CSV table of C-alpha atoms in Angstrom, one decimal:
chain,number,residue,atom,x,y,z
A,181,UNK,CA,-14.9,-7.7,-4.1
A,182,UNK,CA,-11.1,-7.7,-5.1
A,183,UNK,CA,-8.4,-6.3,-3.7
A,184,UNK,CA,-5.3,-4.7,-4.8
A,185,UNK,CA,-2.2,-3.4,-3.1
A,186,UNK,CA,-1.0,0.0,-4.9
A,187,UNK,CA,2.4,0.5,-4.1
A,188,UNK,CA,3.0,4.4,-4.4
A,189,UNK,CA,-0.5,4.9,-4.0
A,190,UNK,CA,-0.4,8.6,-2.3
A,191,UNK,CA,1.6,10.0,-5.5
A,192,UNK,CA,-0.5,12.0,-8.6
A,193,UNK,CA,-0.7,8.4,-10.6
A,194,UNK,CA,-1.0,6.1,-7.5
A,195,UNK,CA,-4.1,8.2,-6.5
A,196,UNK,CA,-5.9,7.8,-10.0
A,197,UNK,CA,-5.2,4.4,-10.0
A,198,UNK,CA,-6.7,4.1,-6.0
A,199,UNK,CA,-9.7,6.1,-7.7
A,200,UNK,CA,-10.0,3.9,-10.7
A,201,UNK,CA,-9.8,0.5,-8.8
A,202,UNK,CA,-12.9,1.9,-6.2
A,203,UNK,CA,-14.9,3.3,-8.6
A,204,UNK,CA,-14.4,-0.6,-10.3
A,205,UNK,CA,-16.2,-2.0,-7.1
A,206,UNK,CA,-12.0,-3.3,-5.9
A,207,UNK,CA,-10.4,-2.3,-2.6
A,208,UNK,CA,-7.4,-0.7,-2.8
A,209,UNK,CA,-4.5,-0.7,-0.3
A,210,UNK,CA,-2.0,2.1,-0.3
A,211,UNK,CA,1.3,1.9,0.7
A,212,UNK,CA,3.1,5.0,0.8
A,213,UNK,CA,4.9,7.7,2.7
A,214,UNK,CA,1.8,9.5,3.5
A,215,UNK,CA,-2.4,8.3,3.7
A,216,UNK,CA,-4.2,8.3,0.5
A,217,UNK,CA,-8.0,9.0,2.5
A,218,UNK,CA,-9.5,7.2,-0.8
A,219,UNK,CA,-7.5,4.0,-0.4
A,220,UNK,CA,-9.6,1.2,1.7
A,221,UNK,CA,-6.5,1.0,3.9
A,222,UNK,CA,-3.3,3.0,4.2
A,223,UNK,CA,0.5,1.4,4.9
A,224,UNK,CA,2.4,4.3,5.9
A,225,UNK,CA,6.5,3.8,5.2
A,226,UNK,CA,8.7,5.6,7.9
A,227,UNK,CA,11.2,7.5,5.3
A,228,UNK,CA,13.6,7.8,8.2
A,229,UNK,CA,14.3,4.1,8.5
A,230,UNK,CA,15.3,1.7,5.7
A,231,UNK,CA,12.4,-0.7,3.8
A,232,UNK,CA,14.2,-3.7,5.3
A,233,UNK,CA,13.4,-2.8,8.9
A,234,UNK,CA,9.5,-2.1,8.4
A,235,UNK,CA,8.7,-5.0,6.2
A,236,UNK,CA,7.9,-7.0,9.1
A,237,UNK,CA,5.7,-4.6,10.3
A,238,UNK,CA,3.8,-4.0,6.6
A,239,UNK,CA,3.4,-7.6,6.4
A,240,UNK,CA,1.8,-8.1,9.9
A,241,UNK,CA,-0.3,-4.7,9.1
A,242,UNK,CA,-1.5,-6.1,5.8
A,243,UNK,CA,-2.2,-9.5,7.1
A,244,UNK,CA,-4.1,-8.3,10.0
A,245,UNK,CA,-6.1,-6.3,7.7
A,246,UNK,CA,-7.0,-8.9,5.3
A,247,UNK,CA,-7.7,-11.5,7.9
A,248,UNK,CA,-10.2,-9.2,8.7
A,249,UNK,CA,-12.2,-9.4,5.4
A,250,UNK,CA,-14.3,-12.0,5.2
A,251,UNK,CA,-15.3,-10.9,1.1
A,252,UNK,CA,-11.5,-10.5,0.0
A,253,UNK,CA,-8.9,-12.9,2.5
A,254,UNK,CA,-6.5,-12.6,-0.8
A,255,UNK,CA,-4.7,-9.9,-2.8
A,256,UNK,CA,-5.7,-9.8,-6.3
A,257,UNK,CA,-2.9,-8.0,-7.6
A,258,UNK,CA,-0.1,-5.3,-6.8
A,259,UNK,CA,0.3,-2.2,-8.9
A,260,UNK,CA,3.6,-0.1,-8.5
A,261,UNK,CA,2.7,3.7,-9.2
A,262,UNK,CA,5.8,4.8,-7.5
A,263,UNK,CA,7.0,7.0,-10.0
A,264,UNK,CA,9.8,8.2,-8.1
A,265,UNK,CA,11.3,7.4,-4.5
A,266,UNK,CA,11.1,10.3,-2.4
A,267,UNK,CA,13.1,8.5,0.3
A,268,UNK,CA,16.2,8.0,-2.2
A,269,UNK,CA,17.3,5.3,-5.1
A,270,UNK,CA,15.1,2.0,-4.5
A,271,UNK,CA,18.1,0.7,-5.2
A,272,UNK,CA,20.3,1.8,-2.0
A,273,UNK,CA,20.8,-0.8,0.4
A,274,UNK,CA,18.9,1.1,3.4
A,275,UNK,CA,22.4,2.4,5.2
């Protein structure tokens, strides 16, 4: 089974997409402000603190979670749905 990483997944188009990829036999991996509870696993981002700080944490979350999978131990693809950042420009430094 594939898996996918849906970056903006708990938005209106991340969750379609979420729903597409499971209903196309994939696992889908949302990272996002909030759960998506159709997503095979959930990466919640702290809004209060910048992305810098918390990518060492997503990456140890995402590779405990796939060294866990013995069907899928690599990412297939990443999908950006983030339509909009809801923690500011994605282009602001994080200050």
């Amino acid at each position: 089974m594939s898996t996918a990483i849906v970056i903006g997944g708990a938005g209106a188009l991340g969750r379609a997409v979420v729903k597409s990829m499971k209903s196309n036999s994939m696992k889908a991996i949302c990272i996002d402000l909030v759960k998506n509870e159709d997503a095979t696993f959930n990466v919640t981002i702290d809004s209060s603190k910048s992305l810098a700080s918390q990518v060492p944490s997503i990456k140890n979350q995402l590779s405990s979670y796939l060294a866990d999978q013995t069907d899928s131990a690599h990412v297939a693809g990443v999908v950006s749905s983030a339509g909009s950042w809801a923690g500011g420009s994605i282009g602001d430094d994080g200050k």
